[in-house]
Short mmCIF file of C-alpha atoms and ligand atoms in Angstrom, two decimals:
data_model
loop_
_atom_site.label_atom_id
_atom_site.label_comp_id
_atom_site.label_asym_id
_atom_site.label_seq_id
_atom_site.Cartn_x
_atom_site.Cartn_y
_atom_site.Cartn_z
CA UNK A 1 -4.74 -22.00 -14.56
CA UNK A 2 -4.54 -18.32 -14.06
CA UNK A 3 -0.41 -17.14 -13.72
CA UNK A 4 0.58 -14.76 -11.23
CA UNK A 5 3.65 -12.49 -11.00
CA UNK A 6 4.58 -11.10 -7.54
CA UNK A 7 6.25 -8.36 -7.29
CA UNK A 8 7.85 -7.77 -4.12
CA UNK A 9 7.25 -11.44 -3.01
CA UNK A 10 10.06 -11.72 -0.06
CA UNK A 11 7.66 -9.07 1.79
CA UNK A 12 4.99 -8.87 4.21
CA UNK A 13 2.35 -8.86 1.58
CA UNK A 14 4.46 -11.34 -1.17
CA UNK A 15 4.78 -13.73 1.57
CA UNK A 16 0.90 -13.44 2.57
CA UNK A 17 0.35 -13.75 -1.50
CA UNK A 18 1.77 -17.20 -1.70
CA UNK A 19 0.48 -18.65 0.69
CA UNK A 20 -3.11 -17.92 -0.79
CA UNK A 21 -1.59 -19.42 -3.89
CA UNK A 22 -0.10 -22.52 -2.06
CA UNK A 23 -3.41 -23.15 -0.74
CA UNK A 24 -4.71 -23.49 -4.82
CA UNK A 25 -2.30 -25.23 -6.78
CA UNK A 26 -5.36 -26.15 -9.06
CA UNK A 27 -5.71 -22.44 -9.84
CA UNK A 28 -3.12 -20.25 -9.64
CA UNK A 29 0.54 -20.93 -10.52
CA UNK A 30 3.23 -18.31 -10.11
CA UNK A 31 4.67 -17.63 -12.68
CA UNK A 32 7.16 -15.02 -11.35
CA UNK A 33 8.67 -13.91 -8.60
CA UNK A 34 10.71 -10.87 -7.36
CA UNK A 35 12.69 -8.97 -4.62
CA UNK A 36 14.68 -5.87 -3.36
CA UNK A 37 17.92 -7.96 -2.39
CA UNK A 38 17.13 -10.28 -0.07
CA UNK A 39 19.02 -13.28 -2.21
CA UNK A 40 17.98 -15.90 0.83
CA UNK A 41 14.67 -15.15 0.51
CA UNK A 42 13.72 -15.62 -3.42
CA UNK A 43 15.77 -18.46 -3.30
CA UNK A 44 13.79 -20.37 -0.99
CA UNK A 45 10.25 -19.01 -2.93
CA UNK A 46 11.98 -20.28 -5.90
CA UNK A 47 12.56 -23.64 -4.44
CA UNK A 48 8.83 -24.07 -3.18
CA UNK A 49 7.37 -22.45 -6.12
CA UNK A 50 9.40 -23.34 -9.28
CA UNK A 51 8.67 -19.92 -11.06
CA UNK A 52 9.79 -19.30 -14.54
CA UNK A 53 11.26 -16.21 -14.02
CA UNK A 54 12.61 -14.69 -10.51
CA UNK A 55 14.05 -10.89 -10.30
CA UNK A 56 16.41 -8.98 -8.32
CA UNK A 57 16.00 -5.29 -8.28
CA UNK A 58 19.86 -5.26 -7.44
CA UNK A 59 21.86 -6.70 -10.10
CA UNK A 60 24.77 -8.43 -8.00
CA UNK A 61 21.91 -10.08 -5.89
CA UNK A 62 20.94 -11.04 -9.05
CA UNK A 63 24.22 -12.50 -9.87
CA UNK A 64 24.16 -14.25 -6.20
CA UNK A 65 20.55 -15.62 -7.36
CA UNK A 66 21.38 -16.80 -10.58
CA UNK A 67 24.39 -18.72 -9.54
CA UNK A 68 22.53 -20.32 -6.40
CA UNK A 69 19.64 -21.69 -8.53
CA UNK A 70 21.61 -23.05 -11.64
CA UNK A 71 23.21 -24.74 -8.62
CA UNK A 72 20.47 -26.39 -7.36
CA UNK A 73 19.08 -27.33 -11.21
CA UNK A 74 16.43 -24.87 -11.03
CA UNK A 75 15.16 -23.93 -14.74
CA UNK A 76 14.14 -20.22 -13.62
CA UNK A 77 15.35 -17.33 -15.33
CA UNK A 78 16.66 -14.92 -13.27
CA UNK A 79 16.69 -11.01 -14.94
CA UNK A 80 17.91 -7.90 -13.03
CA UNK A 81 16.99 -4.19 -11.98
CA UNK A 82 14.00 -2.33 -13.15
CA UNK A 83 14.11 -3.42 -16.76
CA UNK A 84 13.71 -7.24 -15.43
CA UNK A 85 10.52 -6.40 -12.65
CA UNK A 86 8.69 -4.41 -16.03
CA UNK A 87 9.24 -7.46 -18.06
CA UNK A 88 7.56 -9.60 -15.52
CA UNK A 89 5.13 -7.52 -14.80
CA UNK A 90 3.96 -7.69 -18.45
CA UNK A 91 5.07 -11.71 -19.65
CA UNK A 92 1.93 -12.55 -21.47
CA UNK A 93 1.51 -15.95 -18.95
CA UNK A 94 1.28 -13.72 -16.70
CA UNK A 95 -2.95 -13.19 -15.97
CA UNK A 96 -2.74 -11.14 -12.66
CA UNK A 97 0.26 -9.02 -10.87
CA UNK A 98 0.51 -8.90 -7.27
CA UNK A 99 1.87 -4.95 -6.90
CA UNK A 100 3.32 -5.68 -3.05
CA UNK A 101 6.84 -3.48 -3.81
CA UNK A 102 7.08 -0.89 -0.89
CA UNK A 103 7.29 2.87 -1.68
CA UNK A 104 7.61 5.04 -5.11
CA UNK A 105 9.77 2.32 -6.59
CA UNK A 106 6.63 0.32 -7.21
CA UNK A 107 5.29 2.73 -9.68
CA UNK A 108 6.95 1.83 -13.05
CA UNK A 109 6.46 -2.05 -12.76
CA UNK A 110 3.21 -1.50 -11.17
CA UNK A 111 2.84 0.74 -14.42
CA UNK A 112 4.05 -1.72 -16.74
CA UNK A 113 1.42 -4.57 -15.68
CA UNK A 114 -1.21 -1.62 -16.22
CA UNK A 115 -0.09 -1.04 -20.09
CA UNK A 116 0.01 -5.00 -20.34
CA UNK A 117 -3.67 -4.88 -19.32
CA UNK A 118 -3.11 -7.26 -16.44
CA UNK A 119 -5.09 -7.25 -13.15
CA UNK A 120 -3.38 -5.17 -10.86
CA UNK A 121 -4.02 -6.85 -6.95
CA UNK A 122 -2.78 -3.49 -5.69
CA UNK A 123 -0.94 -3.11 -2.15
CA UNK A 124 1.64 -0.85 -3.36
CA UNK A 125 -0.66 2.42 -2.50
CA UNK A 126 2.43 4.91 -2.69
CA UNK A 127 1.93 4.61 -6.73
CA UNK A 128 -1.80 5.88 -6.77
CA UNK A 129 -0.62 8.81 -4.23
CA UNK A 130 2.38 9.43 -7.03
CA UNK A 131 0.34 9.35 -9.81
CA UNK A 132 -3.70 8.44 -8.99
CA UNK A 133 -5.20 10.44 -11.97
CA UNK A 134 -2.34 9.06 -14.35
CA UNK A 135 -2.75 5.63 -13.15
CA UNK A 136 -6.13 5.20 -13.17
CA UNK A 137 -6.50 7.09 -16.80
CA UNK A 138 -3.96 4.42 -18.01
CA UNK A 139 -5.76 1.54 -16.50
CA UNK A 140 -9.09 2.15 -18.35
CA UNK A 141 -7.20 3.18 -21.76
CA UNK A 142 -5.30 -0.62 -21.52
CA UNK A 143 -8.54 -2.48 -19.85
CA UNK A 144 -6.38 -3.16 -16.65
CA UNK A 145 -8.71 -4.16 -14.21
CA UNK A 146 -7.37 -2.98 -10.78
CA UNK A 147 -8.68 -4.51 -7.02
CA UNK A 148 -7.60 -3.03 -3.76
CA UNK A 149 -5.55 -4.94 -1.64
CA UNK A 150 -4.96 -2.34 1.41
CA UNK A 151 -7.19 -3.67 3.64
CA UNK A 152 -9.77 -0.80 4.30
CA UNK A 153 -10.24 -0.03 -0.16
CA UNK A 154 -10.78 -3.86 -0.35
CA UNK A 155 -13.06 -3.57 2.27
CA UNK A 156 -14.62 -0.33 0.58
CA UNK A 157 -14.63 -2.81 -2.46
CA UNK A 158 -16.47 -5.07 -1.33
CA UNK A 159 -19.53 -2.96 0.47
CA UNK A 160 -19.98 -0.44 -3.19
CA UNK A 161 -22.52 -1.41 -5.77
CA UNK A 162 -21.15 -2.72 -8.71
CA UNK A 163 -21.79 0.21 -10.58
CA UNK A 164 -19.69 2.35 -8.72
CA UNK A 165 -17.59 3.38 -11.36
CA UNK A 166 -20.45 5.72 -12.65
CA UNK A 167 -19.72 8.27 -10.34
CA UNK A 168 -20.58 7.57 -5.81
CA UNK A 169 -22.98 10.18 -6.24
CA UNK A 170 -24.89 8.32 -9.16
CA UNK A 171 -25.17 5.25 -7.15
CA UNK A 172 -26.22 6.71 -4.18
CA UNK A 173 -23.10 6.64 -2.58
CA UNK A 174 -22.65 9.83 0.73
CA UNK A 175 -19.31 9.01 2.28
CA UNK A 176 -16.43 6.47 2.47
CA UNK A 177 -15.63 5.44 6.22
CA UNK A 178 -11.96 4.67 6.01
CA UNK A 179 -10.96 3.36 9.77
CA UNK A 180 -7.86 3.25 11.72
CA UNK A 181 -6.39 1.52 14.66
CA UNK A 182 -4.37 4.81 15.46
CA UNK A 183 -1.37 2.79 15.70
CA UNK A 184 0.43 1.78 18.65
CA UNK A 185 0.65 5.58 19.85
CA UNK A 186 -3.13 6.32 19.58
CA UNK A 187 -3.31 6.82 23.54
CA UNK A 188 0.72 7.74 24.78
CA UNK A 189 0.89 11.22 26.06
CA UNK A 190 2.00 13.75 23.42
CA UNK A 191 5.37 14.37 25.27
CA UNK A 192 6.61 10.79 25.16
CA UNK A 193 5.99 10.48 21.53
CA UNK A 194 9.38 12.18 20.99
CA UNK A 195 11.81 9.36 22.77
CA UNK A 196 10.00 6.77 20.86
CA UNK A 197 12.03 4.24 19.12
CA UNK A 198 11.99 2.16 15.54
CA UNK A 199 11.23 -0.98 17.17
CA UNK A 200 8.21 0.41 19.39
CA UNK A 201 6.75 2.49 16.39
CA UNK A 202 7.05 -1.36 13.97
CA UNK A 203 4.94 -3.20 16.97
CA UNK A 204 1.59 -2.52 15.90
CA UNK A 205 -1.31 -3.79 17.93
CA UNK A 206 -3.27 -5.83 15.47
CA UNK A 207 -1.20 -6.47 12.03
CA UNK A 208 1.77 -7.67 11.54
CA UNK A 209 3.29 -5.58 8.37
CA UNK A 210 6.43 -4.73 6.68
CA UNK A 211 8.74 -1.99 8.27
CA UNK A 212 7.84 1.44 6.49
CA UNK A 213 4.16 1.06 6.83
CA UNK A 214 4.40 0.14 10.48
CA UNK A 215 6.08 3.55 11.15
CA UNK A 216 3.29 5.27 8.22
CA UNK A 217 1.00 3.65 10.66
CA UNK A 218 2.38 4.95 13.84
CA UNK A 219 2.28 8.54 12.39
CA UNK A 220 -1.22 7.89 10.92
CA UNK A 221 0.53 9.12 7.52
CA UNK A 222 -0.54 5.60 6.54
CA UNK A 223 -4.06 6.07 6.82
CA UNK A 224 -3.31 9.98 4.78
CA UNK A 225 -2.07 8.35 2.35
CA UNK A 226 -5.42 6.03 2.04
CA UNK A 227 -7.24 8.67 1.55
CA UNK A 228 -5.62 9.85 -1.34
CA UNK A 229 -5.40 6.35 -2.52
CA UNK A 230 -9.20 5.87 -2.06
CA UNK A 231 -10.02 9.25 -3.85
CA UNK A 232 -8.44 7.54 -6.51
CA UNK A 233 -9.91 4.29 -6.60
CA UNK A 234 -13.46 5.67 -6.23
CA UNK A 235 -13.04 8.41 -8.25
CA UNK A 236 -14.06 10.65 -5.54
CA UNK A 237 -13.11 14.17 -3.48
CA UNK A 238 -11.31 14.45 -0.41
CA UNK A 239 -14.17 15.82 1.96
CA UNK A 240 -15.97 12.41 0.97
CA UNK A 241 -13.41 10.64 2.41
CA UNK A 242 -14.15 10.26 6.38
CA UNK A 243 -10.95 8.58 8.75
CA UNK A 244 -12.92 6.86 11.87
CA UNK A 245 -10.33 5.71 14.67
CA UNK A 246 -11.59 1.75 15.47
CA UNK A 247 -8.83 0.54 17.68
CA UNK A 248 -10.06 -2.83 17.52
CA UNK A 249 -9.37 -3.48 13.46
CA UNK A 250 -12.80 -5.55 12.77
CA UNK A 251 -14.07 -3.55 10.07
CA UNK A 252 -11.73 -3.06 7.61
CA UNK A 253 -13.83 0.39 6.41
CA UNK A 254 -17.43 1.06 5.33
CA UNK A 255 -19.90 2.93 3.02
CA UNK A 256 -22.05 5.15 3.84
CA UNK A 257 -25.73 5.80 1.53
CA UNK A 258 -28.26 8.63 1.17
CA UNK A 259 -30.31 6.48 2.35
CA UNK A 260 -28.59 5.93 6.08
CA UNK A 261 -27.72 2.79 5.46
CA UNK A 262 -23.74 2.06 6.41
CA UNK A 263 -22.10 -1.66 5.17
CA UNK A 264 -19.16 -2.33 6.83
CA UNK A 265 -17.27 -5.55 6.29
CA UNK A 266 -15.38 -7.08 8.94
CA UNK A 267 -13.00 -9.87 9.46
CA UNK A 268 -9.68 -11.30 11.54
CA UNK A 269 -7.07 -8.37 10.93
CA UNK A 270 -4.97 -11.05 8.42
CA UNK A 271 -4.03 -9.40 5.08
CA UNK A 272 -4.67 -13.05 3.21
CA UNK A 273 -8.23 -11.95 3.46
CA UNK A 274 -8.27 -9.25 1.12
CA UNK A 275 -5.55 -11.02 -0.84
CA UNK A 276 -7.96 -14.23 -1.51
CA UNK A 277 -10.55 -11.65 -2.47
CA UNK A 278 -8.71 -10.26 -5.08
CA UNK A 279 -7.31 -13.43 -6.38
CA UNK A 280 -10.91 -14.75 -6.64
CA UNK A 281 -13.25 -11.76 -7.48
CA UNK A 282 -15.86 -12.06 -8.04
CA UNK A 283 -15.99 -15.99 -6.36
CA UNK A 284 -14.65 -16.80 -3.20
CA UNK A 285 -11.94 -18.99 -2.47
CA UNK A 286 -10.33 -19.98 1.06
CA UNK A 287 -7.59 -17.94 2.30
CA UNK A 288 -6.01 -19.60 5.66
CA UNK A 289 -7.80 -17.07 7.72
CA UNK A 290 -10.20 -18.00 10.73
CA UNK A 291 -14.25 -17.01 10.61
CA UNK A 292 -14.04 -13.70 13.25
CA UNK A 293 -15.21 -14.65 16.63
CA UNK A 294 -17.59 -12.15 17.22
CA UNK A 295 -18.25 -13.39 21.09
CA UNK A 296 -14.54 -12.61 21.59
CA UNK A 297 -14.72 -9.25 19.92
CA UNK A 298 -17.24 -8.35 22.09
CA UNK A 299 -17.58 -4.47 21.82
CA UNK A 300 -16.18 -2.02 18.63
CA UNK A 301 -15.09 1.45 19.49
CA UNK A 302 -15.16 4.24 17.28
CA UNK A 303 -13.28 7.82 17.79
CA UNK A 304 -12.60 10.70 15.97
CA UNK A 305 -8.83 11.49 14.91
CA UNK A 306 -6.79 13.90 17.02
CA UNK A 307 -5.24 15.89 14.37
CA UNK A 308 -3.03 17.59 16.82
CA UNK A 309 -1.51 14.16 17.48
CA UNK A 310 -1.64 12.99 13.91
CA UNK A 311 0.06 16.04 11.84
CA UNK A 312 1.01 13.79 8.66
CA UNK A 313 -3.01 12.80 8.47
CA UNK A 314 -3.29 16.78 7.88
CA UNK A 315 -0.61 16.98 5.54
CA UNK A 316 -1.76 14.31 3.13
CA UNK A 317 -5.72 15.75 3.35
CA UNK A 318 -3.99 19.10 2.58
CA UNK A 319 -2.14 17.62 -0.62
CA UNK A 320 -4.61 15.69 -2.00
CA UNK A 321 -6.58 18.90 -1.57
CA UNK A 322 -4.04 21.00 -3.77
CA UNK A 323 -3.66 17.75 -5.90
CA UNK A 324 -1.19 17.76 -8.92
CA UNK A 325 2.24 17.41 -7.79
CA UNK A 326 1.69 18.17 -4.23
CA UNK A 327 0.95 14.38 -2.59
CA UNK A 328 4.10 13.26 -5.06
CA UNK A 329 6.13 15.57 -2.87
CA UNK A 330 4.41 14.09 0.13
CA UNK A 331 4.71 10.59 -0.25
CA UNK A 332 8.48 11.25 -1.59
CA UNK A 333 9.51 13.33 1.77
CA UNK A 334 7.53 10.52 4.03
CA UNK A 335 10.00 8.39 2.48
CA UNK A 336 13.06 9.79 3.05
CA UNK A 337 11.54 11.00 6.43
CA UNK A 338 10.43 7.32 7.44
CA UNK A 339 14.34 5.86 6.28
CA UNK A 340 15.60 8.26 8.51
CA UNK A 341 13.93 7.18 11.72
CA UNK A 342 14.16 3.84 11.13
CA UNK A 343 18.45 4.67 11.03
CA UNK A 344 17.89 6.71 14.23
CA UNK A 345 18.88 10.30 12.07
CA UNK A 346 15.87 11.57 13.20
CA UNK A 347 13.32 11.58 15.98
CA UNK A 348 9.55 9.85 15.91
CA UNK A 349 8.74 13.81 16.35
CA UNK A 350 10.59 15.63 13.56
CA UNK A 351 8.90 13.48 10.67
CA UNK A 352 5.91 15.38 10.04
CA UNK A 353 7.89 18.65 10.65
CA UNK A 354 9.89 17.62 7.90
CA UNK A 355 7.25 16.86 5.59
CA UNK A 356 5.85 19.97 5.91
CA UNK A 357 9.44 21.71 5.43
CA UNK A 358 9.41 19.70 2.05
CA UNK A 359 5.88 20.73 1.00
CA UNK A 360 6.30 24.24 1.50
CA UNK A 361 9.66 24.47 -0.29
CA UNK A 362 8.74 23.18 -3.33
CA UNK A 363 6.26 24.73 -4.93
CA UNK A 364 3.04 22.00 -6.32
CA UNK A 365 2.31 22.04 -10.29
CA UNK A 366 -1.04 20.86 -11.59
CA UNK A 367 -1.11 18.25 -14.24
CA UNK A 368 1.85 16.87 -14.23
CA UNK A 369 2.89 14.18 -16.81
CA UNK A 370 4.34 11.46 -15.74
CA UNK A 371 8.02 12.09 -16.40
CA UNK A 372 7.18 15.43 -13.99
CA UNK A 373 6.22 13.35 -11.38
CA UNK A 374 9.11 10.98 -10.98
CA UNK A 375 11.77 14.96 -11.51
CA UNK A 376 9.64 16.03 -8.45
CA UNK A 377 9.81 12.64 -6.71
CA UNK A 378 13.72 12.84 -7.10
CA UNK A 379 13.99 16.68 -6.25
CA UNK A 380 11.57 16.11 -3.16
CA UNK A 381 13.54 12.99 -2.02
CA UNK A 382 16.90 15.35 -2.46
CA UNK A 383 15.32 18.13 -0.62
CA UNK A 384 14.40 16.20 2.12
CA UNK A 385 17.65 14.18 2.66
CA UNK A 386 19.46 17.89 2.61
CA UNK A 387 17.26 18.96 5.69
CA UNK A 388 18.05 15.27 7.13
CA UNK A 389 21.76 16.22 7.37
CA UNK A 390 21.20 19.35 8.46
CA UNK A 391 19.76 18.33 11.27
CA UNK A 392 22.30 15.51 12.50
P1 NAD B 1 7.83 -5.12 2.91
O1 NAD B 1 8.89 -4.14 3.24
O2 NAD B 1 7.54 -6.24 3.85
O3 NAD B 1 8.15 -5.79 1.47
C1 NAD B 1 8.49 -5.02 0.36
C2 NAD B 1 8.87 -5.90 -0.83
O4 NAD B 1 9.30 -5.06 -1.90
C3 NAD B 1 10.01 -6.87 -0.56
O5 NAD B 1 9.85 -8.04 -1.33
C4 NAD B 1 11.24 -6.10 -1.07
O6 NAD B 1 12.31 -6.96 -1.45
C5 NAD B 1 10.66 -5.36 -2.26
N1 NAD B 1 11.34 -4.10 -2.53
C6 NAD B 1 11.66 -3.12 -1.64
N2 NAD B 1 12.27 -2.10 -2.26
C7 NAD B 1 12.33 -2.42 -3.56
C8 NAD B 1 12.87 -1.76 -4.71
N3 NAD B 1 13.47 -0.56 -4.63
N4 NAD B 1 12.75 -2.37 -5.91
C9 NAD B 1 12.17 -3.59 -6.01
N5 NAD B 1 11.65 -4.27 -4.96
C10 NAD B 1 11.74 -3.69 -3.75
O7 NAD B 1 6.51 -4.27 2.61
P2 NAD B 1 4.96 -4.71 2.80
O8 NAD B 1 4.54 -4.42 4.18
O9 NAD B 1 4.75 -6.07 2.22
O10 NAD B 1 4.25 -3.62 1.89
C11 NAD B 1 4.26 -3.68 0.47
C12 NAD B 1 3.28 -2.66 -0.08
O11 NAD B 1 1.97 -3.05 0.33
C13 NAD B 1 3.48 -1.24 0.46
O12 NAD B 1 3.17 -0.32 -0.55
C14 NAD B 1 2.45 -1.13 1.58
O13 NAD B 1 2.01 0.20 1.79
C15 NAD B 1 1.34 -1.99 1.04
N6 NAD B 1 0.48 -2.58 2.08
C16 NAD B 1 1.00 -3.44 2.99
C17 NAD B 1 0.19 -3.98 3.97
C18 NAD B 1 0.72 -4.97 4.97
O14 NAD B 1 -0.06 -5.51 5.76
N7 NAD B 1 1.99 -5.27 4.99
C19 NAD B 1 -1.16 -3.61 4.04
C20 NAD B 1 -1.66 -2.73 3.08
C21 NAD B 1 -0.84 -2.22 2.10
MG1 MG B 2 -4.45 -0.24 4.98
#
């Protein structure tokens, strides 16, 4: 029985997550469960999954949880706050963590299940763009296996040889074909792109996802922050990294070799997919998605991304170009940036100006440890929320 903590399991990927699970209760049991503050939530994934332990990152939610379950004679422990989400992320019946927490907060329990050695199932891409050369150094000094989750690195995943980690060039590895819808503004006319609200930027066409990567999605800052994340991963430069607009979502990404040869891998646009791979690597296991009806598909477009209309896909090339501190800043001023929309303080428009104001205020320092990267995080997320209320 292999034990699995989730972390961030009320979300759009935690929810996906145990589902896979449900579907194997021969094989994987979790073990642990945790959440933001949404107290309805974990209770009810408590309930249907009996975990041992269940965190709140808020510590009167956690109160609010703790009292629910001893009500309902439910044995889990319920801990609190960042202290509790490192401890699960590191129990030692815990085989493989689910990293699904949205945004920078992810990083230390993401970090934690690293220095336990774990296998990291990895959705929570904002900690690679924090810290990628950190994270990854860490993983191979604790034998922490780590497998994409984001859709288009699983995908990359799964088309590499297996001896990837020798270096793309070794292998005979040219290019990485990262794709992207272009979210739902890929066509609207430049003007209109100002008036547009939270609720039209969180419809995306084909996936259904959690609300700060709908809007990284609608700004294409998403698929920026990708490529950082893949550099990362594959231990590779940013000019190797190639964004290919594929408004259909069919193939997830793709590999390029010297000798012309591109493998793609495609599928339904359902994030159990990649999920199930993980879980299961290197077997196979069902997942609840449907075999891709090809028929139906029909035809697969590919474009080239306007970078006019996409400045934030710019901004994170341009960071993960200058590297050290410089895509911490970015990812931390997306943040704030994103938060702000979403509460109407600022315009669709203004949140890749403010980025920019951000990167160009604070000055990037090359390797940073990783105490310098969460003082830049905090002084980036500051500077941003000053030029925020400015504005309003
Ligand atoms: P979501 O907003 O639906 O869920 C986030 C989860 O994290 C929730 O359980 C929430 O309670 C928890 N959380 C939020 N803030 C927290 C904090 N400060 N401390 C502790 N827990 C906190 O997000 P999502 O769409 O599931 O995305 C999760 C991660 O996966 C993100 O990094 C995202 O970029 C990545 N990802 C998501 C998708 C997708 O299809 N949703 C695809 C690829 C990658
Ligand atoms: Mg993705």
């Amino acid at each position: 029985m292999i034990g699995m903590s989730v972390l961030g399991s009320t979300g759009s990927i935690g929810v996906s997550t145990l589902d896979v699970v449900a579907r194997h209760p021969d094989k994987y049991r979790a073990v642990a469960l945790s959440a933001n503050r949404d107290v309805d939530g974990l209770e009810k994934q408590c309930l249907a999954f009996c975990p041992d332990y269940a965190v709140m990152a808020d510590a009167k939610a956690a109160q609010e949880l703790e009292q629910r379950l001893a009500g309902r004679g439910l044995p889990t422990a319920v801990l609190a706050g960042s202290a509790g989400l490192e401890t699960i992320a590191a129990l030692p019946g815990v085989d493989y963590v689910m990293a699904a927490i949205v945004g920078a907060a992810g990083l230390l329990p993401t970090l934690a299940a690293v220095r336990a050695g774990k296998r990291i199932l990895l959705a929570n891409k904002e900690s690679l763009v924090v810290s990628g050369e950190l994270f990854m150094r860490e993983a191979a000094a604790h034998g922490a296996e780590i497998l994409p989750i984001d859709s288009e690195h699983n995908a990359v995943f799964q088309c590499m040889p297996a001896n990837f980690q020798q270096g793309l060039g070794q292998v005979g590895v040219t290019r990485i074909l990262l794709t992207a819808s272009g979210g739902p503004f890929r066509a609207m006319p430049l003007k209109q792109l100002v008036d547009v609200t939270p609720a039209q930027a969180c419809a995306h066409p084909n996936w259904s996802m959690g609300r700060k990567i709908s809007v990284d999605s609608a700004t294409m800052m998403n698929k920026g922050l990708e490529v950082i994340e893949a550099c990362w991963l594959f231990h590779t430069r940013p000019d190797k990294v190639k964004v290919v607009l594929h408004p259909q979502s069919v193939i997830h990404s793709m590999v390029e070799y010297q000798d012309g040869s591109i493998l793609a891998q495609l599928g339904n646009p359902d994030m159990r997919t990649p999920i199930a791979h993980a879980m299961a690597w290197p077997e196979r296991i069902e997942s609840g998605v449907g075999s891709l009806d090809l028929f139906e598909v029909a035809r697969l477009d590919f474009e080239e991304p306007d970078l006019a209309r996409f400045p934030c896909l710019r901004l994170a090339y341009q960071a993960i170009e200058v590297s050290g501190t410089a895509p911490a800043i970015l990812n931390a001023a997306n943040e704030v940036a994103v938060d702000a929309f979403l509460n109407e303080r600022i315009p669709f428009s203004r949140i890749s100006g403010l980025i920019e104001d951000v990167l160009n205020q604070l000055p990037a320092e090359q390797n940073p440890s990783f105490e310098l990267l969460l003082e830049v995080d905090t002084q980036a997320r500051r500077l941003a929320e000053q030029l925020v209320a400015k504005q309003v």
